[in-house]
PDB file of C-alpha atoms in Angstrom:
ATOM      1  CA  MET A  93     -18.649 -30.860   5.114  1.00  0.00           C
ATOM      2  CA  GLN A  94     -14.894 -31.352   5.084  1.00  0.00           C
ATOM      3  CA  ILE A  95     -12.939 -32.259   8.225  1.00  0.00           C
ATOM      4  CA  LYS A  96      -9.170 -32.197   8.570  1.00  0.00           C
ATOM      5  CA  THR A  97      -6.970 -33.034  11.555  1.00  0.00           C
ATOM      6  CA  VAL A  98      -3.644 -31.404  12.285  1.00  0.00           C
ATOM      7  CA  VAL A  99      -1.059 -32.125  14.986  1.00  0.00           C
ATOM      8  CA  ALA A 100       0.673 -29.012  16.242  1.00  0.00           C
ATOM      9  CA  PRO A 101       3.866 -28.586  18.317  1.00  0.00           C
ATOM     10  CA  PRO A 102       3.611 -28.842  22.132  1.00  0.00           C
ATOM     11  CA  VAL A 103       1.269 -26.193  23.451  1.00  0.00           C
ATOM     12  CA  ASN A 104      -1.203 -25.804  26.251  1.00  0.00           C
ATOM     13  CA  THR A 105      -4.951 -26.223  26.511  1.00  0.00           C
ATOM     14  CA  MET A 106      -7.133 -23.641  24.773  1.00  0.00           C
ATOM     15  CA  GLN A 107      -8.946 -21.201  27.034  1.00  0.00           C
ATOM     16  CA  ARG A 108     -10.549 -18.887  24.492  1.00  0.00           C
ATOM     17  CA  ARG A 109     -10.584 -17.996  20.795  1.00  0.00           C
ATOM     18  CA  CYS A 110      -9.302 -14.485  20.177  1.00  0.00           C
ATOM     19  CA  GLY A 111     -10.618 -13.872  16.682  1.00  0.00           C
ATOM     20  CA  PHE A 112     -10.656 -14.696  12.988  1.00  0.00           C
ATOM     21  CA  SER A 113      -7.965 -13.786  10.502  1.00  0.00           C
ATOM     22  CA  GLY A 114      -6.225 -15.308   7.568  1.00  0.00           C
ATOM     23  CA  VAL A 115      -8.551 -17.542   5.714  1.00  0.00           C
ATOM     24  CA  ILE A 116      -9.030 -17.675   9.357  1.00  0.00           C
ATOM     25  CA  THR A 117      -6.367 -17.071  11.977  1.00  0.00           C
ATOM     26  CA  LEU A 118      -7.303 -18.540  15.325  1.00  0.00           C
ATOM     27  CA  CYS A 119      -5.439 -17.263  18.356  1.00  0.00           C
ATOM     28  CA  PHE A 120      -5.418 -19.164  21.603  1.00  0.00           C
ATOM     29  CA  LEU A 121      -4.477 -18.114  25.117  1.00  0.00           C
ATOM     30  CA  LEU A 122      -3.057 -21.286  26.631  1.00  0.00           C
ATOM     31  CA  LEU A 123      -2.865 -22.283  30.294  1.00  0.00           C
ATOM     32  CA  LEU A 124      -2.436 -26.004  31.011  1.00  0.00           C
ATOM     33  CA  GLU A 125       0.523 -27.958  29.660  1.00  0.00           C
ATOM     34  CA  CYS A 126       0.069 -30.974  27.392  1.00  0.00           C
ATOM     35  CA  PRO A 127       2.524 -32.757  25.063  1.00  0.00           C
ATOM     36  CA  LYS A 128       0.610 -32.253  21.795  1.00  0.00           C
ATOM     37  CA  VAL A 129      -2.674 -30.984  20.485  1.00  0.00           C
ATOM     38  CA  ALA A 130      -4.740 -32.210  17.570  1.00  0.00           C
ATOM     39  CA  GLY A 131      -6.919 -29.768  15.673  1.00  0.00           C
ATOM     40  CA  LYS A 132     -10.085 -30.435  13.742  1.00  0.00           C
ATOM     41  CA  VAL A 133     -11.762 -27.985  11.402  1.00  0.00           C
ATOM     42  CA  SER A 134     -15.330 -28.317  10.226  1.00  0.00           C
ATOM     43  CA  ILE A 135     -16.268 -26.567   7.000  1.00  0.00           C
ATOM     44  CA  PRO A 136     -19.971 -25.802   6.448  1.00  0.00           C
ATOM     45  CA  HIS A 137     -22.134 -26.694   3.482  1.00  0.00           C
ATOM     46  CA  ASN A 138     -21.768 -25.082   0.074  1.00  0.00           C
ATOM     47  CA  VAL A 139     -23.100 -21.517   0.029  1.00  0.00           C
ATOM     48  CA  THR A 140     -22.805 -20.790  -3.694  1.00  0.00           C
ATOM     49  CA  ASP A 141     -25.213 -18.013  -4.687  1.00  0.00           C
ATOM     50  CA  LEU A 142     -26.817 -18.218  -8.127  1.00  0.00           C
ATOM     51  CA  HIS A 143     -28.210 -14.666  -7.947  1.00  0.00           C
ATOM     52  CA  TRP A 144     -26.391 -11.384  -8.530  1.00  0.00           C
ATOM     53  CA  HIS A 145     -26.705  -8.613  -5.926  1.00  0.00           C
ATOM     54  CA  PRO A 146     -25.982  -4.862  -6.207  1.00  0.00           C
ATOM     55  CA  ALA A 147     -22.980  -3.286  -4.496  1.00  0.00           C
ATOM     56  CA  THR A 148     -20.306  -0.659  -5.050  1.00  0.00           C
ATOM     57  CA  ALA A 149     -16.580  -1.071  -5.635  1.00  0.00           C
ATOM     58  CA  THR A 150     -13.399   0.980  -5.427  1.00  0.00           C
ATOM     59  CA  TRP A 151      -9.724   0.011  -5.602  1.00  0.00           C
ATOM     60  CA  TYR A 152      -6.635   0.638  -3.508  1.00  0.00           C
ATOM     61  CA  GLY A 153      -2.876   0.178  -3.595  1.00  0.00           C
ATOM     62  CA  SER A 154      -0.866   0.478  -6.792  1.00  0.00           C
ATOM     63  CA  PRO A 155      -2.769   0.342 -10.108  1.00  0.00           C
ATOM     64  CA  ASN A 156      -1.489  -3.128 -11.004  1.00  0.00           C
ATOM     65  CA  GLY A 157      -0.728  -4.269  -7.485  1.00  0.00           C
ATOM     66  CA  ASP A 158      -2.143  -6.872  -5.159  1.00  0.00           C
ATOM     67  CA  GLY A 159      -3.780  -4.440  -2.753  1.00  0.00           C
ATOM     68  CA  SER A 160      -3.343  -5.425   0.866  1.00  0.00           C
ATOM     69  CA  ASP A 161       0.090  -6.007   2.386  1.00  0.00           C
ATOM     70  CA  GLY A 162      -1.438  -8.209   5.057  1.00  0.00           C
ATOM     71  CA  GLY A 163      -4.698  -6.719   6.168  1.00  0.00           C
ATOM     72  CA  ALA A 164      -7.229  -7.578   8.831  1.00  0.00           C
ATOM     73  CA  CYS A 165      -7.379 -11.265   7.843  1.00  0.00           C
ATOM     74  CA  GLY A 166      -3.717 -11.942   8.614  1.00  0.00           C
ATOM     75  CA  TYR A 167      -2.523 -13.202   5.232  1.00  0.00           C
ATOM     76  CA  GLY A 168       0.712 -11.239   5.433  1.00  0.00           C
ATOM     77  CA  SER A 169       2.993 -11.679   2.424  1.00  0.00           C
ATOM     78  CA  LEU A 170       0.778 -14.459   1.001  1.00  0.00           C
ATOM     79  CA  VAL A 171      -1.243 -11.825  -0.863  1.00  0.00           C
ATOM     80  CA  ASP A 172       1.726 -11.282  -3.180  1.00  0.00           C
ATOM     81  CA  VAL A 173       2.070 -14.886  -4.362  1.00  0.00           C
ATOM     82  CA  ARG A 174      -0.097 -17.263  -6.347  1.00  0.00           C
ATOM     83  CA  PRO A 175      -2.758 -18.576  -6.065  1.00  0.00           C
ATOM     84  CA  LEU A 176      -3.811 -15.469  -4.090  1.00  0.00           C
ATOM     85  CA  LYS A 177      -1.940 -12.899  -6.175  1.00  0.00           C
ATOM     86  CA  ALA A 178      -4.156 -10.308  -7.918  1.00  0.00           C
ATOM     87  CA  ARG A 179      -7.314 -11.763  -6.351  1.00  0.00           C
ATOM     88  CA  VAL A 180      -7.326  -9.635  -3.210  1.00  0.00           C
ATOM     89  CA  GLY A 181     -10.417  -7.863  -1.966  1.00  0.00           C
ATOM     90  CA  ALA A 182     -11.438  -5.931   1.129  1.00  0.00           C
ATOM     91  CA  VAL A 183     -15.117  -5.800   2.043  1.00  0.00           C
ATOM     92  CA  SER A 184     -17.422  -3.649   4.146  1.00  0.00           C
ATOM     93  CA  PRO A 185     -18.641  -4.885   7.558  1.00  0.00           C
ATOM     94  CA  VAL A 186     -21.762  -6.394   5.954  1.00  0.00           C
ATOM     95  CA  LEU A 187     -19.580  -9.083   4.356  1.00  0.00           C
ATOM     96  CA  PHE A 188     -16.567  -8.959   6.684  1.00  0.00           C
ATOM     97  CA  LYS A 189     -18.702 -10.093   9.652  1.00  0.00           C
ATOM     98  CA  ASN A 190     -16.091  -9.295  12.300  1.00  0.00           C
ATOM     99  CA  GLY A 191     -13.600 -11.533  10.528  1.00  0.00           C
ATOM    100  CA  GLU A 192     -15.832 -14.513   9.807  1.00  0.00           C
ATOM    101  CA  GLY A 193     -15.995 -13.403   6.171  1.00  0.00           C
ATOM    102  CA  CYS A 194     -12.242 -13.872   5.694  1.00  0.00           C
ATOM    103  CA  GLY A 195     -11.468 -16.390   2.968  1.00  0.00           C
ATOM    104  CA  ALA A 196     -14.857 -16.170   1.258  1.00  0.00           C
ATOM    105  CA  CYS A 197     -14.787 -15.913  -2.535  1.00  0.00           C
ATOM    106  CA  TYR A 198     -16.977 -13.646  -4.657  1.00  0.00           C
ATOM    107  CA  LYS A 199     -17.460 -12.926  -8.326  1.00  0.00           C
ATOM    108  CA  VAL A 200     -17.684  -9.179  -9.003  1.00  0.00           C
ATOM    109  CA  LYS A 201     -18.517  -7.452 -12.297  1.00  0.00           C
ATOM    110  CA  CYS A 202     -19.121  -3.835 -13.236  1.00  0.00           C
ATOM    111  CA  LEU A 203     -22.086  -2.571 -15.242  1.00  0.00           C
ATOM    112  CA  ASP A 204     -20.869   0.038 -17.751  1.00  0.00           C
ATOM    113  CA  LYS A 205     -21.254  -1.761 -21.087  1.00  0.00           C
ATOM    114  CA  ASN A 206     -18.818   0.599 -22.797  1.00  0.00           C
ATOM    115  CA  ILE A 207     -15.856  -0.236 -20.599  1.00  0.00           C
ATOM    116  CA  CYS A 208     -16.741  -3.289 -18.490  1.00  0.00           C
ATOM    117  CA  SER A 209     -16.090  -6.836 -19.548  1.00  0.00           C
ATOM    118  CA  LYS A 210     -18.946  -9.285 -19.273  1.00  0.00           C
ATOM    119  CA  LYS A 211     -16.585 -11.630 -17.439  1.00  0.00           C
ATOM    120  CA  PRO A 212     -16.507 -11.103 -13.644  1.00  0.00           C
ATOM    121  CA  VAL A 213     -13.344 -11.108 -11.562  1.00  0.00           C
ATOM    122  CA  THR A 214     -13.128 -13.628  -8.720  1.00  0.00           C
ATOM    123  CA  ILE A 215     -11.747 -12.207  -5.475  1.00  0.00           C
ATOM    124  CA  ILE A 216     -10.902 -13.635  -2.068  1.00  0.00           C
ATOM    125  CA  VAL A 217     -11.748 -11.627   1.052  1.00  0.00           C
ATOM    126  CA  MET A 218      -8.462 -10.802   2.750  1.00  0.00           C
ATOM    127  CA  ASP A 219      -9.122  -7.468   4.410  1.00  0.00           C
ATOM    128  CA  ARG A 220     -11.756  -5.115   5.772  1.00  0.00           C
ATOM    129  CA  SER A 221     -12.454  -1.960   3.814  1.00  0.00           C
ATOM    130  CA  PRO A 222     -12.173   1.405   5.590  1.00  0.00           C
ATOM    131  CA  THR A 223     -15.349   2.208   7.496  1.00  0.00           C
ATOM    132  CA  GLY A 224     -16.781   5.651   6.876  1.00  0.00           C
ATOM    133  CA  PRO A 225     -20.239   7.239   6.663  1.00  0.00           C
ATOM    134  CA  GLY A 226     -20.515   6.198   3.019  1.00  0.00           C
ATOM    135  CA  VAL A 227     -19.681   2.535   3.674  1.00  0.00           C
ATOM    136  CA  ILE A 228     -21.459   1.577   6.893  1.00  0.00           C
ATOM    137  CA  GLY A 229     -24.564  -0.446   6.119  1.00  0.00           C
ATOM    138  CA  ARG A 230     -23.644  -0.828   2.444  1.00  0.00           C
ATOM    139  CA  THR A 231     -22.222  -3.790   0.578  1.00  0.00           C
ATOM    140  CA  HIS A 232     -18.915  -2.492  -0.715  1.00  0.00           C
ATOM    141  CA  PHE A 233     -15.806  -4.052  -2.254  1.00  0.00           C
ATOM    142  CA  ASP A 234     -12.408  -2.352  -2.098  1.00  0.00           C
ATOM    143  CA  LEU A 235     -10.378  -4.337  -4.622  1.00  0.00           C
ATOM    144  CA  SER A 236      -6.702  -4.507  -5.442  1.00  0.00           C
ATOM    145  CA  GLY A 237      -5.749  -2.421  -8.454  1.00  0.00           C
ATOM    146  CA  ALA A 238      -5.146  -5.598 -10.451  1.00  0.00           C
ATOM    147  CA  ALA A 239      -8.511  -7.159  -9.563  1.00  0.00           C
ATOM    148  CA  PHE A 240     -10.365  -3.910 -10.288  1.00  0.00           C
ATOM    149  CA  GLY A 241      -8.687  -3.583 -13.687  1.00  0.00           C
ATOM    150  CA  HIS A 242      -9.628  -7.152 -14.611  1.00  0.00           C
ATOM    151  CA  MET A 243     -13.281  -6.080 -14.793  1.00  0.00           C
ATOM    152  CA  ALA A 244     -12.515  -3.904 -17.835  1.00  0.00           C
ATOM    153  CA  VAL A 245     -12.500  -4.860 -21.487  1.00  0.00           C
ATOM    154  CA  ARG A 246      -9.038  -5.432 -22.908  1.00  0.00           C
ATOM    155  CA  GLY A 247      -6.896  -2.304 -23.017  1.00  0.00           C
ATOM    156  CA  ARG A 248      -9.160  -0.141 -20.842  1.00  0.00           C
ATOM    157  CA  SER A 249      -8.117  -1.108 -17.311  1.00  0.00           C
ATOM    158  CA  SER A 250      -6.604   2.309 -16.628  1.00  0.00           C
ATOM    159  CA  GLN A 251      -9.754   4.092 -17.775  1.00  0.00           C
ATOM    160  CA  LEU A 252     -11.863   1.919 -15.502  1.00  0.00           C
ATOM    161  CA  ARG A 253      -9.662   2.671 -12.495  1.00  0.00           C
ATOM    162  CA  ASN A 254      -9.926   6.392 -13.272  1.00  0.00           C
ATOM    163  CA  LEU A 255     -13.692   6.218 -12.734  1.00  0.00           C
ATOM    164  CA  GLY A 256     -13.184   5.700  -8.992  1.00  0.00           C
ATOM    165  CA  GLU A 257     -16.276   4.157  -7.400  1.00  0.00           C
ATOM    166  CA  LEU A 258     -18.388   1.869  -9.571  1.00  0.00           C
ATOM    167  CA  ARG A 259     -21.750   0.194  -9.326  1.00  0.00           C
ATOM    168  CA  VAL A 260     -21.179  -3.549  -9.478  1.00  0.00           C
ATOM    169  CA  LEU A 261     -22.960  -6.857  -9.138  1.00  0.00           C
ATOM    170  CA  TYR A 262     -21.594  -9.639  -6.959  1.00  0.00           C
ATOM    171  CA  ARG A 263     -22.375 -13.171  -5.899  1.00  0.00           C
ATOM    172  CA  ARG A 264     -20.789 -15.800  -3.682  1.00  0.00           C
ATOM    173  CA  THR A 265     -18.797 -18.467  -5.517  1.00  0.00           C
ATOM    174  CA  PRO A 266     -16.793 -21.573  -4.577  1.00  0.00           C
ATOM    175  CA  CYS A 267     -13.120 -20.952  -3.833  1.00  0.00           C
ATOM    176  CA  LYS A 268     -10.627 -22.649  -6.138  1.00  0.00           C
ATOM    177  CA  TYR A 269      -6.860 -22.695  -5.729  1.00  0.00           C
ATOM    178  CA  PRO A 270      -5.428 -24.253  -8.904  1.00  0.00           C
ATOM    179  CA  GLY A 271      -1.802 -25.219  -8.661  1.00  0.00           C
ATOM    180  CA  SER A 272      -1.639 -25.077  -4.870  1.00  0.00           C
ATOM    181  CA  GLY A 273      -1.770 -28.865  -4.548  1.00  0.00           C
ATOM    182  CA  LYS A 274      -3.723 -28.467  -1.324  1.00  0.00           C
ATOM    183  CA  SER A 275      -7.350 -28.583  -0.273  1.00  0.00           C
ATOM    184  CA  ILE A 276      -6.553 -27.107   3.137  1.00  0.00           C
ATOM    185  CA  ALA A 277      -3.347 -26.170   4.952  1.00  0.00           C
ATOM    186  CA  PHE A 278      -2.409 -25.169   8.493  1.00  0.00           C
ATOM    187  CA  HIS A 279       0.375 -22.660   9.058  1.00  0.00           C
ATOM    188  CA  VAL A 280       1.763 -21.973  12.545  1.00  0.00           C
ATOM    189  CA  ASN A 281       2.423 -18.242  12.610  1.00  0.00           C
ATOM    190  CA  SER A 282       5.669 -16.695  13.702  1.00  0.00           C
ATOM    191  CA  GLY A 283       5.653 -15.817  17.389  1.00  0.00           C
ATOM    192  CA  SER A 284       3.821 -18.946  18.529  1.00  0.00           C
ATOM    193  CA  THR A 285       5.295 -20.449  21.691  1.00  0.00           C
ATOM    194  CA  GLY A 286       4.561 -23.201  24.194  1.00  0.00           C
ATOM    195  CA  PHE A 287       2.079 -20.841  25.820  1.00  0.00           C
ATOM    196  CA  TRP A 288       0.447 -19.122  22.841  1.00  0.00           C
ATOM    197  CA  LEU A 289      -0.564 -20.538  19.464  1.00  0.00           C
ATOM    198  CA  SER A 290      -1.573 -18.637  16.332  1.00  0.00           C
ATOM    199  CA  LEU A 291      -2.729 -20.636  13.297  1.00  0.00           C
ATOM    200  CA  LEU A 292      -3.402 -19.516   9.740  1.00  0.00           C
ATOM    201  CA  ILE A 293      -5.795 -21.807   7.850  1.00  0.00           C
ATOM    202  CA  GLU A 294      -5.310 -21.609   4.086  1.00  0.00           C
ATOM    203  CA  PHE A 295      -6.676 -22.978   0.812  1.00  0.00           C
ATOM    204  CA  GLU A 296     -10.187 -24.006   1.862  1.00  0.00           C
ATOM    205  CA  ASP A 297     -11.613 -25.119  -1.458  1.00  0.00           C
ATOM    206  CA  GLY A 298     -15.371 -24.883  -1.863  1.00  0.00           C
ATOM    207  CA  ASP A 299     -17.259 -22.256   0.111  1.00  0.00           C
ATOM    208  CA  GLY A 300     -14.158 -21.090   1.979  1.00  0.00           C
ATOM    209  CA  ASP A 301     -15.965 -20.941   5.316  1.00  0.00           C
ATOM    210  CA  ILE A 302     -14.683 -22.360   8.580  1.00  0.00           C
ATOM    211  CA  GLY A 303     -17.562 -23.349  10.838  1.00  0.00           C
ATOM    212  CA  SER A 304     -15.438 -24.193  13.875  1.00  0.00           C
ATOM    213  CA  MET A 305     -12.030 -25.372  14.979  1.00  0.00           C
ATOM    214  CA  HIS A 306     -11.194 -27.576  17.951  1.00  0.00           C
ATOM    215  CA  ILE A 307      -7.864 -28.548  19.458  1.00  0.00           C
ATOM    216  CA  ARG A 308      -7.323 -31.393  21.898  1.00  0.00           C
ATOM    217  CA  GLU A 309      -4.516 -33.158  23.693  1.00  0.00           C
ATOM    218  CA  ASN A 310      -2.986 -35.967  21.627  1.00  0.00           C
ATOM    219  CA  ARG A 311      -1.333 -38.537  23.875  1.00  0.00           C
TER     220      ARG A 311
END
């Protein structure tokens, strides 16, 4: 478990948590004034999966692009810059879990031996895939064009994308953010005021899960 404390600008006492986005964005409706708040995040145990599981995968956006321009997890423009760039993935409700799946990392590899590389691509959940009759109840990855193409052998990325939907194998993997210089970061989102606070929690190395977040008055 990893615990980190952050001191935020003057806000009011938390009444309720509105939802998960970002690696998780936590929104608070605030009522009672206090000079400062301190936040604490608890990150659960390692959930690395050693077994591969069947799923399907498609891609979206431009062929060599980063996929989402923000998405349901609230990353915004961060999807276009490293260490997130080209590692974007949207997932079906089975893995999205009403937002709790945001920030999780998975290895995904396709199965066609003629065109697929044996090396999986590692993606970070940053969005929810469109929900339709063919997706509900299934484990499905909707990857950025760049991430999808990385599953192909050298020189055949375009051919792989032309296949459309693929059968793939996936497994959970620890999140790694080389070059970020951070193990966890708190970003106060634009629009936050003395009465409403929106936080984006980034760069959770390891399993990428946030178990809970608490804020308190810091006198």
